[in-house]
XYZ file of N, CA and C in Angstrom:
786
model
N 193.012 110.407 144.290
C 193.547 111.548 143.543
C 192.857 111.622 142.190
N 192.269 112.756 141.897
C 191.537 112.909 140.634
C 192.509 113.044 139.468
N 192.270 112.310 138.404
C 193.077 112.419 137.185
C 192.152 112.696 136.026
N 192.415 113.741 135.222
C 191.555 114.046 134.084
C 191.673 112.993 133.011
N 190.677 112.968 132.124
C 190.687 112.007 131.025
C 191.855 112.272 130.096
N 192.299 111.228 129.418
C 193.389 111.359 128.464
C 193.017 112.388 127.406
N 193.957 113.274 127.096
C 193.696 114.308 126.104
C 193.101 115.555 126.709
N 192.987 115.612 128.058
C 192.407 116.770 128.710
C 193.502 117.704 129.177
N 193.200 118.993 129.183
C 194.067 119.957 129.837
C 193.683 120.019 131.295
N 194.572 120.498 132.148
C 194.274 120.582 133.571
C 194.519 121.996 134.041
N 193.515 122.591 134.661
C 193.628 123.931 135.206
C 193.331 123.895 136.687
N 193.923 124.808 137.477
C 193.587 124.849 138.895
C 192.175 125.355 139.075
N 191.462 124.815 140.048
C 190.121 125.287 140.360
C 190.206 126.664 140.978
N 189.271 127.530 140.610
C 189.256 128.870 141.188
C 189.044 128.827 142.683
N 188.394 127.775 143.168
C 188.105 127.673 144.589
C 189.314 127.242 145.388
N 190.336 126.702 144.704
C 191.491 126.196 145.411
C 191.244 124.861 146.063
N 190.098 124.249 145.814
C 189.745 122.990 146.459
C 190.183 121.783 145.648
N 190.660 121.996 144.455
C 191.050 120.854 143.633
C 191.376 121.304 142.231
N 191.341 120.362 141.304
C 191.677 120.644 139.923
C 190.508 120.290 139.023
N 190.385 121.035 137.961
C 189.299 120.837 137.011
C 189.886 120.334 135.696
N 189.391 119.204 135.205
C 189.863 118.665 133.934
C 189.025 119.180 132.786
N 189.673 119.718 131.765
C 188.968 120.287 130.623
C 189.416 119.581 129.352
N 188.468 119.127 128.555
C 188.797 118.532 127.264
C 189.241 119.650 126.323
N 190.497 119.685 125.955
C 191.022 120.769 125.141
C 190.819 120.542 123.654
N 191.425 121.413 122.846
C 191.287 121.308 121.396
C 191.861 119.988 120.877
N 192.873 119.445 121.613
C 193.474 118.191 121.186
C 192.793 116.989 121.816
N 191.614 117.203 122.373
C 190.866 116.138 123.024
C 190.153 115.271 122.008
N 189.073 114.585 122.438
C 188.369 113.642 121.570
C 187.885 114.288 120.270
N 187.845 113.498 119.238
C 187.355 113.953 117.939
C 185.896 114.383 118.079
N 185.463 115.456 117.340
C 184.069 115.903 117.411
C 183.058 114.793 117.192
N 183.407 113.792 116.354
C 182.480 112.687 116.133
C 182.240 111.934 117.430
N 183.315 111.735 118.217
C 183.168 111.057 119.505
C 182.260 111.868 120.423
N 182.472 113.190 120.442
C 181.663 114.041 121.301
C 180.195 113.995 120.882
N 179.926 113.995 119.570
C 178.536 113.970 119.121
C 177.880 112.639 119.446
N 178.659 111.540 119.397
C 178.117 110.246 119.801
C 177.829 110.238 121.296
N 178.718 110.856 122.070
C 178.492 110.947 123.514
C 177.223 111.733 123.809
N 176.906 112.697 122.952
C 175.696 113.500 123.148
C 174.427 112.646 123.097
N 174.466 111.569 122.320
C 173.272 110.746 122.141
C 172.828 110.098 123.438
N 173.766 109.814 124.344
C 173.430 109.174 125.619
C 173.563 110.138 126.791
N 173.799 111.403 126.500
C 173.975 112.409 127.552
C 172.658 112.660 128.272
N 172.729 112.873 129.589
C 171.524 113.133 130.380
C 170.852 114.438 129.983
N 171.594 115.324 129.315
C 171.029 116.607 128.897
C 170.527 116.584 127.449
N 170.524 115.413 126.811
C 170.160 115.332 125.392
C 168.752 115.840 125.123
N 167.841 115.654 126.073
C 166.460 116.086 125.872
C 166.175 117.430 126.540
N 167.224 118.144 126.906
C 167.054 119.437 127.561
C 166.558 120.478 126.566
N 166.246 121.661 127.078
C 165.718 122.716 126.218
C 166.678 123.060 125.088
N 167.960 123.159 125.385
C 168.924 123.561 124.365
C 169.141 122.467 123.327
N 169.296 121.225 123.772
C 169.678 120.136 122.865
C 168.495 119.340 122.321
N 167.353 119.406 122.976
C 166.249 118.504 122.671
C 165.698 118.607 121.267
N 165.720 119.792 120.669
C 165.120 119.963 119.349
C 166.101 119.918 118.203
N 167.341 119.499 118.469
C 168.373 119.548 117.437
C 168.448 118.250 116.642
N 168.750 118.373 115.347
C 168.978 117.177 114.537
C 170.445 116.758 114.663
N 170.821 115.686 113.978
C 172.169 115.136 114.133
C 173.264 116.118 113.718
N 173.039 116.863 112.647
C 174.055 117.818 112.200
C 174.231 118.936 113.225
N 173.122 119.424 113.748
C 173.198 120.497 114.735
C 173.872 120.018 116.019
N 173.551 118.782 116.421
C 174.199 118.209 117.602
C 175.701 118.072 117.370
N 176.082 117.655 116.163
C 177.501 117.487 115.846
C 178.238 118.821 115.942
N 177.636 119.881 115.414
C 178.277 121.195 115.461
C 178.319 121.736 116.889
N 177.248 121.483 117.642
C 177.222 121.934 119.030
C 178.289 121.204 119.843
N 178.415 119.900 119.602
C 179.419 119.110 120.319
C 180.829 119.572 119.978
N 181.059 119.895 118.698
C 182.387 120.334 118.269
C 182.773 121.660 118.910
N 181.775 122.459 119.277
C 182.041 123.772 119.874
C 182.158 123.720 121.393
N 181.958 122.549 121.977
C 181.914 122.447 123.439
C 183.206 121.883 124.014
N 183.409 122.160 125.285
C 184.502 121.565 126.057
C 183.880 120.960 127.308
N 184.214 119.732 127.594
C 183.681 119.087 128.796
C 184.560 119.418 129.995
N 183.916 119.821 131.081
C 184.622 120.163 132.312
C 184.134 119.239 133.416
N 185.051 118.586 134.085
C 184.725 117.717 135.217
C 184.997 118.451 136.519
N 184.029 118.423 137.416
C 184.128 119.087 138.713
C 184.048 118.062 139.830
N 184.833 118.275 140.862
C 184.689 117.496 142.084
C 183.758 118.255 143.022
N 183.059 117.536 143.886
C 182.162 118.176 144.851
C 182.936 119.230 145.644
N 182.348 120.420 145.738
C 182.983 121.509 146.466
C 183.730 122.489 145.592
N 183.984 122.135 144.330
C 184.671 123.057 143.433
C 183.694 124.096 142.896
N 184.199 125.295 142.673
C 183.386 126.386 142.152
C 183.639 126.553 140.659
N 182.568 126.537 139.890
C 182.667 126.686 138.437
C 182.800 128.152 138.052
N 181.926 129.002 138.599
C 182.009 130.448 138.357
C 181.811 131.176 139.679
N 182.416 132.332 139.780
C 182.275 133.185 140.952
C 181.430 134.402 140.603
N 180.717 134.910 141.575
C 179.975 136.157 141.431
C 180.958 137.259 141.017
N 180.675 137.907 139.895
C 181.552 138.963 139.402
C 182.557 138.517 138.369
N 182.693 137.189 138.165
C 183.598 136.686 137.126
C 183.160 137.178 135.745
N 184.099 137.458 134.848
C 183.714 137.770 133.465
C 182.911 136.613 132.870
N 181.807 136.940 132.218
C 180.913 135.902 131.673
C 181.344 135.556 130.252
N 182.431 134.809 130.147
C 182.956 134.443 128.831
C 182.298 133.186 128.274
N 181.651 132.415 129.149
C 181.138 131.113 128.734
C 179.717 130.887 129.237
N 179.029 129.973 128.551
C 177.762 129.423 129.022
C 177.999 127.938 129.285
N 177.238 127.369 130.218
C 177.477 125.984 130.633
C 176.168 125.201 130.661
N 176.203 123.968 130.173
C 175.077 123.041 130.293
C 175.500 121.927 131.240
N 174.707 121.697 132.291
C 175.031 120.628 133.238
C 174.659 119.297 132.602
N 175.605 118.376 132.523
C 175.353 117.070 131.919
C 175.352 115.936 132.943
N 175.909 116.191 134.113
C 175.922 115.170 135.174
C 176.135 115.860 136.512
N 175.444 115.354 137.549
C 175.641 115.901 138.882
C 174.740 117.089 139.181
N 175.024 117.758 140.303
C 174.201 118.873 140.777
C 175.083 120.045 141.185
N 174.692 121.245 140.751
C 175.349 122.474 141.177
C 174.349 123.323 141.947
N 174.856 124.224 142.776
C 173.972 125.190 143.418
C 174.431 126.594 143.047
N 173.469 127.440 142.698
C 173.732 128.845 142.420
C 173.433 129.617 143.692
N 174.341 130.488 144.113
C 174.171 131.160 145.395
C 174.837 132.526 145.396
N 174.355 133.379 146.291
C 174.981 134.671 146.551
C 175.260 134.752 148.049
N 176.355 135.411 148.397
C 176.736 135.568 149.797
C 176.943 137.046 150.084
N 176.332 137.525 151.179
C 176.456 138.933 151.545
C 177.826 139.202 152.157
N 178.140 140.471 152.336
C 179.424 140.847 152.902
C 179.648 140.320 154.301
N 178.552 140.111 155.053
C 178.692 139.601 156.424
C 178.542 138.080 156.492
N 178.551 137.419 155.318
C 178.578 135.959 155.307
C 177.240 135.267 155.184
N 176.143 136.014 155.112
C 174.833 135.377 154.951
C 174.678 134.876 153.516
N 174.141 133.653 153.405
C 174.037 133.001 152.100
C 172.585 132.829 151.688
N 172.307 133.062 150.417
C 171.010 132.741 149.829
C 171.254 131.846 148.625
N 170.714 130.627 148.681
C 170.806 129.741 147.523
C 169.699 130.119 146.546
N 170.064 130.368 145.312
C 169.128 130.826 144.293
C 168.487 129.681 143.531
N 169.230 128.591 143.355
C 168.688 127.467 142.589
C 169.605 126.261 142.750
N 169.018 125.092 142.536
C 169.783 123.855 142.415
C 169.713 123.438 140.955
N 170.851 123.220 140.338
C 170.921 122.959 138.903
C 171.256 121.499 138.652
N 170.366 120.821 137.936
C 170.531 119.399 137.632
C 170.861 119.214 136.151
N 171.107 117.971 135.764
C 171.433 117.662 134.371
C 170.350 118.192 133.436
N 170.771 118.888 132.404
C 169.847 119.465 131.441
C 169.631 120.954 131.636
N 169.909 121.462 132.829
C 169.786 122.896 133.067
C 171.087 123.586 132.673
N 171.035 124.913 132.580
C 172.235 125.599 132.120
C 172.458 126.914 132.848
N 173.698 127.351 132.803
C 174.086 128.674 133.280
C 174.266 129.515 132.030
N 173.364 130.449 131.837
C 173.311 131.168 130.577
C 174.205 132.387 130.519
N 174.067 133.119 129.435
C 174.829 134.336 129.202
C 174.061 135.505 129.815
N 174.628 136.205 130.802
C 173.915 137.331 131.408
C 173.811 138.509 130.448
N 172.984 139.488 130.813
C 172.775 140.639 129.939
C 173.999 141.547 129.883
N 174.843 141.487 130.921
C 176.068 142.280 130.904
C 177.276 141.350 130.793
N 178.414 141.774 131.246
C 179.651 141.026 131.015
C 180.113 140.206 132.207
N 179.296 140.082 133.254
C 179.747 139.373 134.458
C 178.663 138.449 134.992
N 179.087 137.383 135.665
C 178.148 136.506 136.361
C 177.672 137.185 137.646
N 176.466 136.831 138.070
C 175.869 137.489 139.230
C 175.657 136.534 140.398
N 176.317 135.397 140.379
C 176.222 134.433 141.476
C 177.395 133.469 141.385
N 177.621 132.751 142.486
C 178.578 131.645 142.468
C 177.848 130.390 142.001
N 178.534 129.521 141.295
C 177.996 128.205 140.935
C 178.979 127.160 141.438
N 178.546 126.391 142.433
C 179.410 125.424 143.107
C 178.863 124.016 142.940
N 179.741 123.055 142.735
C 179.325 121.662 142.584
C 178.951 121.075 143.940
N 177.710 120.615 144.060
C 177.274 119.910 145.266
C 177.769 118.473 145.254
N 177.879 117.912 144.070
C 178.357 116.540 143.878
C 179.430 116.561 142.794
N 180.095 115.454 142.583
C 180.923 115.358 141.384
C 180.018 115.640 140.187
N 180.500 116.424 139.257
C 179.632 116.870 138.164
C 180.428 117.036 136.877
N 179.681 117.169 135.795
C 180.269 117.437 134.486
C 179.403 118.464 133.778
N 180.046 119.409 133.112
C 179.315 120.411 132.333
C 179.941 120.518 130.948
N 179.127 120.950 129.992
C 179.634 121.320 128.674
C 179.775 122.837 128.649
N 180.967 123.300 128.317
C 181.247 124.735 128.287
C 181.248 125.239 126.849
N 180.559 126.375 126.628
C 180.498 126.991 125.306
C 181.016 128.419 125.392
N 181.965 128.743 124.536
C 182.464 130.109 124.487
C 181.326 131.026 124.039
N 181.204 132.160 124.675
C 180.053 133.044 124.477
C 179.854 133.399 122.999
N 180.906 133.859 122.347
C 180.780 134.280 120.948
C 180.406 133.107 120.049
N 180.997 131.930 120.318
C 180.695 130.748 119.508
C 179.239 130.331 119.665
N 178.734 130.353 120.906
C 177.338 129.993 121.135
C 176.408 130.966 120.425
N 176.725 132.250 120.472
C 175.896 133.241 119.790
C 175.898 133.001 118.276
N 177.038 132.577 117.728
C 177.109 132.258 116.298
C 176.250 131.041 115.958
N 176.277 130.027 116.828
C 175.450 128.840 116.607
C 173.967 129.186 116.697
N 173.612 130.078 117.615
C 172.221 130.501 117.745
C 171.763 131.240 116.493
N 172.667 132.018 115.900
C 172.326 132.737 114.671
C 172.237 131.789 113.479
N 173.055 130.741 113.477
C 173.098 129.790 112.361
C 171.941 128.807 112.407
N 171.600 128.335 113.614
C 170.584 127.294 113.762
C 169.407 127.814 114.599
N 168.253 128.051 113.998
C 167.087 128.518 114.753
C 166.721 127.602 115.918
N 166.955 126.285 115.772
C 166.597 125.354 116.847
C 167.450 125.587 118.092
N 168.717 125.947 117.902
C 169.584 126.255 119.042
C 169.099 127.530 119.725
N 168.784 128.533 118.912
C 168.283 129.800 119.452
C 166.978 129.588 120.214
N 166.053 128.825 119.615
C 164.770 128.562 120.270
C 164.963 127.797 121.568
N 165.827 126.778 121.538
C 166.066 125.990 122.737
C 166.655 126.812 123.856
N 167.606 127.676 123.514
C 168.229 128.527 124.525
C 167.200 129.470 125.139
N 166.398 130.096 124.290
C 165.403 131.042 124.793
C 164.326 130.328 125.615
N 163.938 129.128 125.198
C 162.952 128.361 125.966
C 163.492 128.020 127.344
N 164.741 127.561 127.397
C 165.348 127.238 128.682
C 165.463 128.447 129.583
N 165.852 129.587 129.006
C 165.972 130.813 129.791
C 164.608 131.257 130.317
N 163.568 131.118 129.480
C 162.218 131.496 129.907
C 161.739 130.615 131.055
N 162.029 129.318 130.982
C 161.631 128.408 132.062
C 162.315 128.777 133.370
N 163.600 129.107 133.289
C 164.319 129.476 134.501
C 163.778 130.775 135.083
N 163.401 131.717 134.226
C 162.819 132.968 134.701
C 161.473 132.716 135.366
N 160.637 131.866 134.758
C 159.337 131.536 135.350
C 159.509 130.866 136.708
N 160.491 129.970 136.805
C 160.767 129.306 138.078
C 161.204 130.317 139.122
N 162.024 131.293 138.713
C 162.486 132.326 139.645
C 161.315 133.170 140.143
N 160.363 133.492 139.261
C 159.180 134.252 139.674
C 158.349 133.452 140.684
N 158.142 132.169 140.391
C 157.374 131.320 141.306
C 158.055 131.237 142.670
N 159.374 131.128 142.650
C 160.116 131.021 143.902
C 160.011 132.315 144.704
N 160.105 133.459 144.024
C 159.975 134.746 144.709
C 158.599 134.875 145.357
N 157.558 134.415 144.653
C 156.208 134.442 145.224
C 156.132 133.567 146.463
N 156.699 132.367 146.369
C 156.643 131.432 147.493
C 157.345 131.995 148.717
N 158.477 132.654 148.516
C 159.214 133.216 149.644
C 158.411 134.307 150.350
N 157.587 135.014 149.584
C 156.835 136.112 150.181
C 155.468 135.740 150.702
N 154.843 134.683 150.159
C 153.438 134.424 150.465
C 153.123 133.028 150.976
N 154.083 132.130 151.051
C 153.789 130.748 151.421
C 154.296 130.419 152.817
N 153.626 129.483 153.466
C 154.060 129.012 154.775
C 155.247 128.064 154.618
N 155.884 127.747 155.735
C 157.018 126.820 155.701
C 156.592 125.464 155.140
N 155.427 124.981 155.565
C 154.926 123.695 155.078
C 154.715 123.729 153.567
N 154.112 124.802 153.076
C 153.866 124.925 151.638
C 155.176 124.977 150.856
N 156.158 125.692 151.389
C 157.443 125.802 150.691
C 158.140 124.447 150.588
N 158.171 123.712 151.682
C 158.837 122.409 151.680
C 158.098 121.436 150.766
N 156.770 121.419 150.830
C 155.988 120.518 149.982
C 156.198 120.844 148.505
N 156.174 122.130 148.169
C 156.373 122.533 146.775
C 157.792 122.219 146.307
N 158.750 122.368 147.204
C 160.141 122.036 146.872
C 160.279 120.558 146.522
N 159.644 119.697 147.301
C 159.704 118.256 147.034
C 159.002 117.909 145.722
N 157.894 118.577 145.441
C 157.209 118.355 144.161
C 158.105 118.750 142.991
N 158.799 119.864 143.149
C 159.690 120.329 142.095
C 160.816 119.325 141.857
N 161.382 118.798 142.937
C 162.430 117.785 142.799
C 161.889 116.525 142.131
N 160.671 116.153 142.491
C 160.038 114.954 141.935
C 159.901 115.061 140.416
N 159.623 116.275 139.931
C 159.412 116.488 138.498
C 160.707 116.801 137.746
N 161.791 117.003 138.480
C 163.056 117.410 137.872
C 163.942 116.204 137.584
N 165.170 116.477 137.154
C 166.149 115.409 136.944
C 166.997 115.171 138.184
N 166.437 115.504 139.351
C 167.093 115.167 140.619
C 167.338 113.658 140.660
N 168.496 113.209 141.149
C 168.765 111.764 141.188
C 167.684 110.988 141.932
N 167.345 109.815 141.408
C 166.330 108.958 142.021
C 166.806 107.509 141.981
N 166.321 106.713 142.925
C 166.610 105.282 142.897
C 165.735 104.624 141.843
N 165.959 103.340 141.594
C 165.142 102.616 140.618
C 163.678 102.571 141.037
N 163.427 102.742 142.344
C 162.058 102.744 142.856
C 161.455 104.145 142.888
N 162.204 105.142 142.406
C 161.684 106.502 142.356
C 161.909 107.318 143.610
N 162.687 106.808 144.558
C 162.982 107.550 145.784
C 163.993 108.648 145.466
N 163.686 109.877 145.893
C 164.589 110.996 145.651
C 165.874 110.830 146.448
N 167.004 111.042 145.793
C 168.307 111.020 146.464
C 168.809 112.465 146.513
N 168.602 113.115 147.646
C 168.876 114.541 147.751
C 170.377 114.817 147.777
N 170.878 115.601 146.839
C 172.293 115.965 146.865
C 172.580 117.129 147.801
N 171.516 117.778 148.280
C 171.671 118.933 149.153
C 171.345 118.565 150.599
N 171.882 119.336 151.544
C 171.609 119.123 152.965
C 170.344 119.873 153.367
N 169.870 119.601 154.594
C 168.737 120.367 155.117
C 169.109 121.847 155.231
N 170.380 122.119 155.546
C 170.825 123.508 155.613
C 170.763 124.195 154.265
N 171.122 123.477 153.204
C 170.996 124.024 151.850
C 169.538 124.334 151.531
N 168.658 123.408 151.889
C 167.229 123.608 151.627
C 166.724 124.835 152.377
N 167.173 124.991 153.623
C 166.774 126.153 154.423
C 167.220 127.448 153.748
N 168.447 127.479 153.251
C 168.958 128.686 152.608
C 168.304 128.939 151.255
N 167.722 127.924 150.657
C 166.980 128.102 149.412
C 165.569 128.600 149.681
N 164.940 128.067 150.724
C 163.537 128.389 151.012
C 163.366 129.581 151.940
N 164.463 130.171 152.405
C 164.362 131.318 153.298
C 163.844 130.951 154.672
N 164.211 129.772 155.160
C 163.765 129.272 156.456
C 164.975 128.922 157.311
N 164.739 128.631 158.587
C 165.816 128.145 159.435
C 165.942 126.635 159.276
N 167.089 126.113 159.660
C 167.306 124.670 159.599
C 166.278 123.935 160.447
N 165.992 124.473 161.629
C 165.036 123.825 162.530
C 163.638 123.793 161.915
N 163.241 124.874 161.258
C 161.914 124.928 160.635
C 161.803 123.917 159.501
N 162.849 123.788 158.706
C 162.846 122.808 157.617
C 162.738 121.397 158.174
N 163.496 121.097 159.218
C 163.460 119.758 159.819
C 162.074 119.445 160.362
N 161.448 120.427 161.017
C 160.089 120.208 161.544
C 159.093 119.988 160.409
N 159.243 120.734 159.319
C 158.318 120.587 158.192
C 158.450 119.202 157.559
N 159.670 118.716 157.404
C 159.871 117.363 156.875
C 159.204 116.334 157.786
N 159.393 116.495 159.089
C 158.811 115.545 160.043
C 157.295 115.596 160.002
N 156.747 116.792 159.863
C 155.294 116.952 159.817
C 154.709 116.295 158.565
N 155.336 116.519 157.413
C 154.848 115.912 156.169
C 154.939 114.390 156.255
N 155.993 113.896 156.871
C 156.122 112.438 157.049
C 155.040 111.905 157.976
N 154.738 112.633 159.054
C 153.726 112.163 160.009
C 152.342 112.081 159.379
N 152.118 112.842 158.317
C 150.839 112.810 157.604
C 150.774 111.659 156.600
N 151.854 110.905 156.490
C 151.880 109.770 155.574
C 152.099 110.137 154.123
N 152.521 111.384 153.880
C 152.686 111.856 152.506
C 154.050 111.466 151.943
N 155.056 111.462 152.798
C 156.403 111.078 152.374
C 156.989 110.082 153.363
N 158.015 109.383 152.923
C 158.827 108.552 153.794
C 160.247 109.075 153.760
N 161.002 108.852 154.831
C 162.387 109.308 154.908
C 163.282 108.114 155.222
N 163.616 107.301 154.210
C 164.446 106.116 154.436
C 165.802 106.442 155.045
N 166.339 107.637 154.707
C 167.609 108.101 155.257
C 167.600 109.623 155.194
N 168.559 110.296 155.862
C 168.568 111.762 155.827
C 168.643 112.352 154.417
N 169.194 111.605 153.459
C 169.341 112.126 152.100
C 168.382 111.480 151.105
N 167.361 110.787 151.600
C 166.391 110.146 150.713
C 164.970 110.534 151.107
N 164.140 110.765 150.103
C 162.729 111.089 150.325
C 161.881 110.237 149.389
N 160.979 109.477 149.969
C 160.025 108.689 149.185
C 158.689 109.416 149.180
N 158.233 109.819 148.020
C 156.937 110.489 147.918
C 155.866 109.422 147.783
N 155.037 109.301 148.816
C 154.031 108.242 148.861
C 152.706 108.661 148.240
N 152.390 109.952 148.300
C 151.103 110.426 147.781
C 151.306 111.794 147.139
N 151.446 111.803 145.818
C 151.720 113.041 145.097
C 150.560 114.025 145.228
N 149.323 113.530 145.155
C 148.166 114.421 145.220
C 148.068 115.117 146.572
N 148.327 114.391 147.635
C 148.308 115.013 148.963
C 149.450 116.015 149.112
N 150.589 115.700 148.503
C 151.713 116.633 148.556
C 151.369 117.917 147.807
N 150.663 117.787 146.679
C 150.213 118.968 145.941
C 149.254 119.802 146.780
N 148.384 119.122 147.516
C 147.441 119.839 148.374
C 148.178 120.602 149.468
N 149.218 119.990 150.029
C 150.005 120.663 151.061
C 150.773 121.848 150.488
N 151.201 121.718 149.238
C 151.970 122.795 148.611
C 151.107 124.021 148.355
N 149.813 123.818 148.192
C 148.920 124.939 147.954
C 149.312 125.704 146.711
N 149.467 127.014 146.855
C 149.787 127.868 145.710
C 151.254 128.255 145.681
N 152.094 127.509 146.427
C 153.506 127.899 146.499
C 154.148 127.890 145.121
N 153.919 126.801 144.379
C 154.351 126.745 142.985
C 155.829 126.903 142.747
N 156.670 126.322 143.592
C 158.120 126.405 143.354
C 158.472 125.637 142.081
């Protein structure tokens, strides 16, 4: 049974799958939060990486930590966009679902990435926790005030947003012009360079299923499975378990990825 940290408020999850613990106004002192920021996995992210101690302290004081259990939904497509979120632990997936139930995964979000403020007043996708996760939540107006007060916060936010846009463009190109092999190879390269969980030996620990990968790459489950097997048969990767990938030859994997550029 999940229990939130002492001093946390508890709200029902929008998904109905569990409860979400939120550090409220009566939660930890801002000094504690700023100290926690020093060891946070997102400390070197685009938003936080360029901040000095005072800026980190103010950013921490404006944030609320939200703990998610795997399967809980943080935001729904169409929800009012009152907040921005920085992932500090775990993995989320951003996705859209059509009226007839077809799903397209738009991105996998790891520690250091964020769900930003859209141009209008609503979110345009669901964000669901693939694993147990933690995010820092910022009220929209407060974040905009911090961006106006601290140029480093504004620059970090814009840099992160630009990177996500560039990644989205690369992904759109790959979906239209790359083969299944190129898409899978480029996907593994992207995970290798990201904050995707890894063992001490550098083996990728995939938080997503083959079905998730298929829905991200615009392929069938069978095609993804065949592509993984083919890349392994070439000696480029190892598959210690269904959720682990050992990249044995990065240069050969880059060659297989071609111009996919995910």
